[in-house]
Amino acid sequence: KQEVTQIPAALSVPEGENLVLNCSFTDSAIYNLQWFRQDPGKGLTSLLLIQSSQREQTSGRLNASLDKSSGRSTLYIAASQPGDSATYLCAVSPALTTDSWGKLQFGAGTQVVVTP
Amino acid sequence: DTGVSQDPRHKITKRGQNVTFRCDPISEHNRLYWYRQTLGQGPEFLTYFQNEAQLEKSRLLSDRFSAERPKGSFSTLEIQRTEQGDSAMYLCASSSTSGPWTGELFFGEGSRLTVL
């Protein structure tokens, strides 16, 4: 059974510092990995999706890496801003069949606070 | 297209009452998913549809839960005889099985259920 772990559970950094968020998973047979952002009481906003054949994806200040063999992904947020304060969730999509792609297995998230 | 929309955003009900949530996916997406998220946890998969067919239900989906997607467009999730343990955020997501965004899930803002 796939297990997804995010450490640390919470993180506080001063504005301008780079953020490094970790995600680990136990089964390397994944179709893709997604990083989401969730603001309090809100839904999930997709940040980056990395296909299993890729090693990284970048969007603006965000960069996500994927190492399937070690079961790890890292989300880097450069030059953090107070508006980056949110919970960041990673989720893996199993590679069993095409029917299983959307059955994401989520970590519990890392709650980030960026202080001005 | 404005993305995935869910209604209502928040529902407060008394134990034993029935509640229904509605989800309108991104129009060109053929897959629709329901997830449940409790406080401090990542979302958990409940069920999904491809067009109008419900292809899988999680063991989390008890007999009191029923979901439909009658015309392959919007979906409803009904909870009968609500219990306090049903209190959670119910998230809807949609995806496409073709095109450049294959396998990427887009989530709505969620419907928060509070059972008193």
PDB file of C-alpha atoms in Angstrom:
ATOM      1  CA  LYS A   1       0.000   0.000   0.000  1.00  0.00           C
ATOM      2  CA  GLN A   2       1.373   3.370  -1.046  1.00  0.00           C
ATOM      3  CA  GLU A   3       2.218   5.718   1.814  1.00  0.00           C
ATOM      4  CA  VAL A   4       3.069   9.362   1.291  1.00  0.00           C
ATOM      5  CA  THR A   5       4.873  11.334   3.980  1.00  0.00           C
ATOM      6  CA  GLN A   6       5.617  15.033   4.162  1.00  0.00           C
ATOM      7  CA  ILE A   7       8.180  16.349   6.570  1.00  0.00           C
ATOM      8  CA  PRO A   8       8.165  18.776   8.278  1.00  0.00           C
ATOM      9  CA  ALA A   9       4.494  19.143   9.150  1.00  0.00           C
ATOM     10  CA  ALA A  10       4.995  22.874   9.665  1.00  0.00           C
ATOM     11  CA  LEU A  11       7.597  25.397   8.664  1.00  0.00           C
ATOM     12  CA  SER A  12       8.089  29.088   9.379  1.00  0.00           C
ATOM     13  CA  VAL A  13      10.583  31.215   7.454  1.00  0.00           C
ATOM     14  CA  PRO A  14      11.306  34.925   7.093  1.00  0.00           C
ATOM     15  CA  GLU A  15      10.370  36.602   3.846  1.00  0.00           C
ATOM     16  CA  GLY A  16      13.001  36.221   1.134  1.00  0.00           C
ATOM     17  CA  GLU A  17      14.296  32.871   2.315  1.00  0.00           C
ATOM     18  CA  ASN A  18      14.066  29.873  -0.004  1.00  0.00           C
ATOM     19  CA  LEU A  19      11.598  27.145   0.948  1.00  0.00           C
ATOM     20  CA  VAL A  20      12.361  23.438   0.652  1.00  0.00           C
ATOM     21  CA  LEU A  21       9.449  21.040   1.111  1.00  0.00           C
ATOM     22  CA  ASN A  22       9.909  17.297   1.131  1.00  0.00           C
ATOM     23  CA  CYS A  23       7.675  14.448   0.046  1.00  0.00           C
ATOM     24  CA  SER A  24       8.491  10.753   0.245  1.00  0.00           C
ATOM     25  CA  PHE A  25       6.541   7.755  -1.031  1.00  0.00           C
ATOM     26  CA  THR A  26       6.979   4.046  -0.490  1.00  0.00           C
ATOM     27  CA  ASP A  27       6.022   2.582  -3.887  1.00  0.00           C
ATOM     28  CA  SER A  28       8.020   3.817  -6.862  1.00  0.00           C
ATOM     29  CA  ALA A  29       5.419   2.551  -9.374  1.00  0.00           C
ATOM     30  CA  ILE A  30       3.790   5.921  -9.927  1.00  0.00           C
ATOM     31  CA  TYR A  31       2.209   7.533 -12.989  1.00  0.00           C
ATOM     32  CA  ASN A  32       2.874  11.081 -11.855  1.00  0.00           C
ATOM     33  CA  LEU A  33       3.296  13.284  -8.803  1.00  0.00           C
ATOM     34  CA  GLN A  34       1.458  16.538  -8.209  1.00  0.00           C
ATOM     35  CA  TRP A  35       2.119  19.377  -5.796  1.00  0.00           C
ATOM     36  CA  PHE A  36      -0.871  21.363  -4.579  1.00  0.00           C
ATOM     37  CA  ARG A  37      -1.379  24.463  -2.515  1.00  0.00           C
ATOM     38  CA  GLN A  38      -4.293  24.779  -0.096  1.00  0.00           C
ATOM     39  CA  ASP A  39      -5.309  27.970   1.665  1.00  0.00           C
ATOM     40  CA  PRO A  40      -7.317  27.669   4.910  1.00  0.00           C
ATOM     41  CA  GLY A  41     -10.858  26.479   4.255  1.00  0.00           C
ATOM     42  CA  LYS A  42     -10.284  26.367   0.502  1.00  0.00           C
ATOM     43  CA  GLY A  43      -9.840  23.778  -2.185  1.00  0.00           C
ATOM     44  CA  LEU A  44      -6.612  22.623  -3.813  1.00  0.00           C
ATOM     45  CA  THR A  45      -4.708  24.576  -6.415  1.00  0.00           C
ATOM     46  CA  SER A  46      -2.442  22.555  -8.669  1.00  0.00           C
ATOM     47  CA  LEU A  47       1.109  23.925  -8.682  1.00  0.00           C
ATOM     48  CA  LEU A  48       3.222  21.443 -10.607  1.00  0.00           C
ATOM     49  CA  LEU A  49       2.802  18.008 -12.109  1.00  0.00           C
ATOM     50  CA  ILE A  50       5.784  15.760 -12.777  1.00  0.00           C
ATOM     51  CA  GLN A  51       5.318  12.737 -15.001  1.00  0.00           C
ATOM     52  CA  SER A  52       7.101   9.586 -13.890  1.00  0.00           C
ATOM     53  CA  SER A  53       9.547   9.902 -16.786  1.00  0.00           C
ATOM     54  CA  GLN A  54      10.567  13.427 -15.784  1.00  0.00           C
ATOM     55  CA  ARG A  55      13.106  14.541 -13.209  1.00  0.00           C
ATOM     56  CA  GLU A  56      11.834  18.054 -12.579  1.00  0.00           C
ATOM     57  CA  GLN A  57       9.334  20.738 -13.469  1.00  0.00           C
ATOM     58  CA  THR A  58       9.570  24.495 -13.087  1.00  0.00           C
ATOM     59  CA  SER A  59       7.014  27.264 -12.973  1.00  0.00           C
ATOM     60  CA  GLY A  60       8.142  30.745 -12.031  1.00  0.00           C
ATOM     61  CA  ARG A  61       9.631  30.653  -8.529  1.00  0.00           C
ATOM     62  CA  LEU A  62       8.625  27.015  -8.090  1.00  0.00           C
ATOM     63  CA  ASN A  63      10.737  24.007  -8.956  1.00  0.00           C
ATOM     64  CA  ALA A  64       9.860  20.409  -8.181  1.00  0.00           C
ATOM     65  CA  SER A  65      12.170  17.441  -8.529  1.00  0.00           C
ATOM     66  CA  LEU A  66      11.346  13.765  -8.627  1.00  0.00           C
ATOM     67  CA  ASP A  67      13.582  10.802  -7.801  1.00  0.00           C
ATOM     68  CA  LYS A  68      11.459   7.706  -8.259  1.00  0.00           C
ATOM     69  CA  SER A  69      14.186   5.269  -7.300  1.00  0.00           C
ATOM     70  CA  SER A  70      14.528   6.794  -3.842  1.00  0.00           C
ATOM     71  CA  GLY A  71      10.822   7.644  -3.539  1.00  0.00           C
ATOM     72  CA  ARG A  72      11.330  11.359  -3.059  1.00  0.00           C
ATOM     73  CA  SER A  73      10.145  14.663  -4.423  1.00  0.00           C
ATOM     74  CA  THR A  74      11.188  18.123  -3.346  1.00  0.00           C
ATOM     75  CA  LEU A  75       9.388  21.397  -3.934  1.00  0.00           C
ATOM     76  CA  TYR A  76      11.582  24.487  -3.932  1.00  0.00           C
ATOM     77  CA  ILE A  77      10.062  27.936  -3.645  1.00  0.00           C
ATOM     78  CA  ALA A  78      12.571  30.693  -4.279  1.00  0.00           C
ATOM     79  CA  ALA A  79      12.547  34.042  -2.500  1.00  0.00           C
ATOM     80  CA  SER A  80       9.489  33.313  -0.373  1.00  0.00           C
ATOM     81  CA  GLN A  81       6.780  35.940   0.127  1.00  0.00           C
ATOM     82  CA  PRO A  82       4.052  36.265   2.781  1.00  0.00           C
ATOM     83  CA  GLY A  83       1.552  35.313   0.067  1.00  0.00           C
ATOM     84  CA  ASP A  84       3.216  31.896  -0.115  1.00  0.00           C
ATOM     85  CA  SER A  85       1.812  31.085   3.338  1.00  0.00           C
ATOM     86  CA  ALA A  86      -0.405  28.043   2.870  1.00  0.00           C
ATOM     87  CA  THR A  87      -0.410  24.266   3.225  1.00  0.00           C
ATOM     88  CA  TYR A  88       1.446  22.418   0.502  1.00  0.00           C
ATOM     89  CA  LEU A  89       0.368  18.888  -0.344  1.00  0.00           C
ATOM     90  CA  CYS A  90       2.011  16.315  -2.549  1.00  0.00           C
ATOM     91  CA  ALA A  91       0.090  13.482  -4.139  1.00  0.00           C
ATOM     92  CA  VAL A  92       1.139  10.465  -6.155  1.00  0.00           C
ATOM     93  CA  SER A  93      -0.859   8.789  -8.869  1.00  0.00           C
ATOM     94  CA  PRO A  94      -0.542   4.997  -9.048  1.00  0.00           C
ATOM     95  CA  ALA A  95       0.661   3.482 -12.307  1.00  0.00           C
ATOM     96  CA  LEU A  96      -1.337   0.255 -12.105  1.00  0.00           C
ATOM     97  CA  THR A  97      -3.795   0.973 -14.938  1.00  0.00           C
ATOM     98  CA  THR A  98      -5.162   4.026 -16.716  1.00  0.00           C
ATOM     99  CA  ASP A  99      -8.217   3.696 -14.508  1.00  0.00           C
ATOM    100  CA  SER A 100      -6.109   4.299 -11.406  1.00  0.00           C
ATOM    101  CA  TRP A 101      -4.487   7.587 -12.482  1.00  0.00           C
ATOM    102  CA  GLY A 102      -6.879   9.806 -10.598  1.00  0.00           C
ATOM    103  CA  LYS A 103      -6.816   7.852  -7.347  1.00  0.00           C
ATOM    104  CA  LEU A 104      -4.297  10.142  -5.786  1.00  0.00           C
ATOM    105  CA  GLN A 105      -2.604   9.227  -2.546  1.00  0.00           C
ATOM    106  CA  PHE A 106      -1.905  12.403  -0.579  1.00  0.00           C
ATOM    107  CA  GLY A 107       0.514  13.320   2.124  1.00  0.00           C
ATOM    108  CA  ALA A 108      -0.806  15.230   5.139  1.00  0.00           C
ATOM    109  CA  GLY A 109       0.842  18.426   3.944  1.00  0.00           C
ATOM    110  CA  THR A 110       3.386  20.952   5.165  1.00  0.00           C
ATOM    111  CA  GLN A 111       1.947  24.126   6.650  1.00  0.00           C
ATOM    112  CA  VAL A 112       4.124  27.067   5.651  1.00  0.00           C
ATOM    113  CA  VAL A 113       4.192  30.499   7.254  1.00  0.00           C
ATOM    114  CA  VAL A 114       6.290  33.237   5.674  1.00  0.00           C
ATOM    115  CA  THR A 115       6.792  36.139   8.051  1.00  0.00           C
ATOM    116  CA  PRO A 116       7.305  39.680   6.744  1.00  0.00           C
TER     117      PRO A 116
ATOM    118  CA  ASP B   1     -14.046  27.967 -18.450  1.00  0.00           C
ATOM    119  CA  THR B   2     -13.942  28.951 -14.795  1.00  0.00           C
ATOM    120  CA  GLY B   3     -12.751  25.612 -13.456  1.00  0.00           C
ATOM    121  CA  VAL B   4     -14.417  23.110 -11.160  1.00  0.00           C
ATOM    122  CA  SER B   5     -17.288  24.550  -9.153  1.00  0.00           C
ATOM    123  CA  GLN B   6     -18.963  23.085  -6.083  1.00  0.00           C
ATOM    124  CA  ASP B   7     -22.158  23.960  -4.290  1.00  0.00           C
ATOM    125  CA  PRO B   8     -22.882  24.653  -1.501  1.00  0.00           C
ATOM    126  CA  ARG B   9     -19.598  25.826  -0.086  1.00  0.00           C
ATOM    127  CA  HIS B  10     -20.694  25.165   3.455  1.00  0.00           C
ATOM    128  CA  LYS B  11     -23.530  23.059   4.834  1.00  0.00           C
ATOM    129  CA  ILE B  12     -24.520  22.781   8.486  1.00  0.00           C
ATOM    130  CA  THR B  13     -26.980  20.035   9.288  1.00  0.00           C
ATOM    131  CA  LYS B  14     -28.298  18.057  12.206  1.00  0.00           C
ATOM    132  CA  ARG B  15     -27.414  14.447  12.710  1.00  0.00           C
ATOM    133  CA  GLY B  16     -29.780  12.164  10.812  1.00  0.00           C
ATOM    134  CA  GLN B  17     -30.552  14.614   8.012  1.00  0.00           C
ATOM    135  CA  ASN B  18     -29.719  14.037   4.352  1.00  0.00           C
ATOM    136  CA  VAL B  19     -27.417  16.364   2.439  1.00  0.00           C
ATOM    137  CA  THR B  20     -26.514  16.672  -1.227  1.00  0.00           C
ATOM    138  CA  PHE B  21     -23.500  18.310  -2.818  1.00  0.00           C
ATOM    139  CA  ARG B  22     -23.148  19.260  -6.448  1.00  0.00           C
ATOM    140  CA  CYS B  23     -20.025  19.442  -8.589  1.00  0.00           C
ATOM    141  CA  ASP B  24     -19.672  20.962 -12.046  1.00  0.00           C
ATOM    142  CA  PRO B  25     -16.392  19.843 -13.632  1.00  0.00           C
ATOM    143  CA  ILE B  26     -14.333  21.551 -16.302  1.00  0.00           C
ATOM    144  CA  SER B  27     -16.517  21.130 -19.363  1.00  0.00           C
ATOM    145  CA  GLU B  28     -14.183  19.102 -21.560  1.00  0.00           C
ATOM    146  CA  HIS B  29     -13.113  16.743 -18.766  1.00  0.00           C
ATOM    147  CA  ASN B  30     -14.522  13.232 -18.946  1.00  0.00           C
ATOM    148  CA  ARG B  31     -13.428  12.099 -15.473  1.00  0.00           C
ATOM    149  CA  LEU B  32     -14.846  13.359 -12.207  1.00  0.00           C
ATOM    150  CA  TYR B  33     -13.629  12.464  -8.719  1.00  0.00           C
ATOM    151  CA  TRP B  34     -14.891  12.901  -5.178  1.00  0.00           C
ATOM    152  CA  TYR B  35     -12.502  13.133  -2.246  1.00  0.00           C
ATOM    153  CA  ARG B  36     -12.993  13.731   1.449  1.00  0.00           C
ATOM    154  CA  GLN B  37     -10.632  15.708   3.638  1.00  0.00           C
ATOM    155  CA  THR B  38     -10.677  15.902   7.424  1.00  0.00           C
ATOM    156  CA  LEU B  39      -8.827  18.504   9.433  1.00  0.00           C
ATOM    157  CA  GLY B  40      -5.061  18.203   9.267  1.00  0.00           C
ATOM    158  CA  GLN B  41      -5.117  15.363   6.770  1.00  0.00           C
ATOM    159  CA  GLY B  42      -4.692  15.044   3.052  1.00  0.00           C
ATOM    160  CA  PRO B  43      -7.732  14.277   0.911  1.00  0.00           C
ATOM    161  CA  GLU B  44      -8.849  10.650   0.573  1.00  0.00           C
ATOM    162  CA  PHE B  45     -10.325   9.172  -2.589  1.00  0.00           C
ATOM    163  CA  LEU B  46     -14.027   8.281  -2.439  1.00  0.00           C
ATOM    164  CA  THR B  47     -15.219   7.524  -5.966  1.00  0.00           C
ATOM    165  CA  TYR B  48     -14.849   8.483  -9.596  1.00  0.00           C
ATOM    166  CA  PHE B  49     -16.758   8.599 -12.858  1.00  0.00           C
ATOM    167  CA  GLN B  50     -15.741   8.369 -16.451  1.00  0.00           C
ATOM    168  CA  ASN B  51     -18.484  10.116 -18.355  1.00  0.00           C
ATOM    169  CA  GLU B  52     -21.655   8.839 -16.667  1.00  0.00           C
ATOM    170  CA  ALA B  53     -20.239   5.525 -15.463  1.00  0.00           C
ATOM    171  CA  GLN B  54     -19.163   5.190 -11.841  1.00  0.00           C
ATOM    172  CA  LEU B  55     -16.038   3.070 -12.173  1.00  0.00           C
ATOM    173  CA  GLU B  56     -14.828   2.718  -8.625  1.00  0.00           C
ATOM    174  CA  LYS B  57     -15.902   3.309  -5.052  1.00  0.00           C
ATOM    175  CA  SER B  58     -13.586   3.372  -2.070  1.00  0.00           C
ATOM    176  CA  ARG B  59     -14.290   1.307   1.020  1.00  0.00           C
ATOM    177  CA  LEU B  60     -14.619   4.700   2.743  1.00  0.00           C
ATOM    178  CA  LEU B  61     -17.905   5.168   0.877  1.00  0.00           C
ATOM    179  CA  SER B  62     -20.460   3.565   3.154  1.00  0.00           C
ATOM    180  CA  ASP B  63     -23.967   2.577   2.059  1.00  0.00           C
ATOM    181  CA  ARG B  64     -25.220   5.960   3.249  1.00  0.00           C
ATOM    182  CA  PHE B  65     -23.246   7.660   0.487  1.00  0.00           C
ATOM    183  CA  SER B  66     -24.362   7.721  -3.128  1.00  0.00           C
ATOM    184  CA  ALA B  67     -22.934   9.577  -6.077  1.00  0.00           C
ATOM    185  CA  GLU B  68     -24.329  10.120  -9.539  1.00  0.00           C
ATOM    186  CA  ARG B  69     -23.286  11.729 -12.775  1.00  0.00           C
ATOM    187  CA  PRO B  70     -26.437  11.212 -14.844  1.00  0.00           C
ATOM    188  CA  LYS B  71     -25.483  12.870 -18.122  1.00  0.00           C
ATOM    189  CA  GLY B  72     -21.736  12.763 -17.838  1.00  0.00           C
ATOM    190  CA  SER B  73     -21.590  16.422 -16.870  1.00  0.00           C
ATOM    191  CA  PHE B  74     -22.298  17.543 -13.286  1.00  0.00           C
ATOM    192  CA  SER B  75     -22.257  15.129 -10.374  1.00  0.00           C
ATOM    193  CA  THR B  76     -24.051  14.919  -7.035  1.00  0.00           C
ATOM    194  CA  LEU B  77     -22.887  13.323  -3.821  1.00  0.00           C
ATOM    195  CA  GLU B  78     -25.650  12.510  -1.344  1.00  0.00           C
ATOM    196  CA  ILE B  79     -25.147  11.523   2.261  1.00  0.00           C
ATOM    197  CA  GLN B  80     -28.149   9.983   3.981  1.00  0.00           C
ATOM    198  CA  ARG B  81     -28.711   9.914   7.738  1.00  0.00           C
ATOM    199  CA  THR B  82     -25.651  12.049   8.420  1.00  0.00           C
ATOM    200  CA  GLU B  83     -23.425  11.286  11.386  1.00  0.00           C
ATOM    201  CA  GLN B  84     -20.995  13.552  13.192  1.00  0.00           C
ATOM    202  CA  GLY B  85     -18.136  11.554  11.680  1.00  0.00           C
ATOM    203  CA  ASP B  86     -19.243  12.730   8.250  1.00  0.00           C
ATOM    204  CA  SER B  87     -18.104  16.258   9.083  1.00  0.00           C
ATOM    205  CA  ALA B  88     -15.377  17.014   6.560  1.00  0.00           C
ATOM    206  CA  MET B  89     -14.536  18.921   3.412  1.00  0.00           C
ATOM    207  CA  TYR B  90     -15.853  17.155   0.305  1.00  0.00           C
ATOM    208  CA  LEU B  91     -13.707  17.931  -2.695  1.00  0.00           C
ATOM    209  CA  CYS B  92     -14.529  17.382  -6.330  1.00  0.00           C
ATOM    210  CA  ALA B  93     -11.917  17.161  -9.068  1.00  0.00           C
ATOM    211  CA  SER B  94     -11.951  16.567 -12.785  1.00  0.00           C
ATOM    212  CA  SER B  95      -9.458  15.443 -15.374  1.00  0.00           C
ATOM    213  CA  SER B  96      -9.136  14.461 -18.979  1.00  0.00           C
ATOM    214  CA  THR B  97      -7.911  11.164 -20.384  1.00  0.00           C
ATOM    215  CA  SER B  98      -6.551  12.845 -23.506  1.00  0.00           C
ATOM    216  CA  GLY B  99      -4.673  15.958 -24.492  1.00  0.00           C
ATOM    217  CA  PRO B 100      -1.782  17.791 -22.844  1.00  0.00           C
ATOM    218  CA  TRP B 101      -3.278  17.697 -19.332  1.00  0.00           C
ATOM    219  CA  THR B 102      -3.889  13.963 -19.195  1.00  0.00           C
ATOM    220  CA  GLY B 103      -3.647  12.662 -15.657  1.00  0.00           C
ATOM    221  CA  GLU B 104      -3.662  16.085 -14.002  1.00  0.00           C
ATOM    222  CA  LEU B 105      -6.467  16.652 -11.527  1.00  0.00           C
ATOM    223  CA  PHE B 106      -8.088  20.047 -11.069  1.00  0.00           C
ATOM    224  CA  PHE B 107      -9.942  20.547  -7.818  1.00  0.00           C
ATOM    225  CA  GLY B 108     -12.867  22.718  -6.841  1.00  0.00           C
ATOM    226  CA  GLU B 109     -13.154  24.897  -3.729  1.00  0.00           C
ATOM    227  CA  GLY B 110     -14.812  22.112  -1.782  1.00  0.00           C
ATOM    228  CA  SER B 111     -18.036  21.766   0.194  1.00  0.00           C
ATOM    229  CA  ARG B 112     -17.575  21.829   3.945  1.00  0.00           C
ATOM    230  CA  LEU B 113     -20.055  19.713   5.900  1.00  0.00           C
ATOM    231  CA  THR B 114     -20.662  20.265   9.594  1.00  0.00           C
ATOM    232  CA  VAL B 115     -22.935  17.751  11.309  1.00  0.00           C
ATOM    233  CA  LEU B 116     -24.243  18.897  14.695  1.00  0.00           C
TER     234      LEU B 116
END
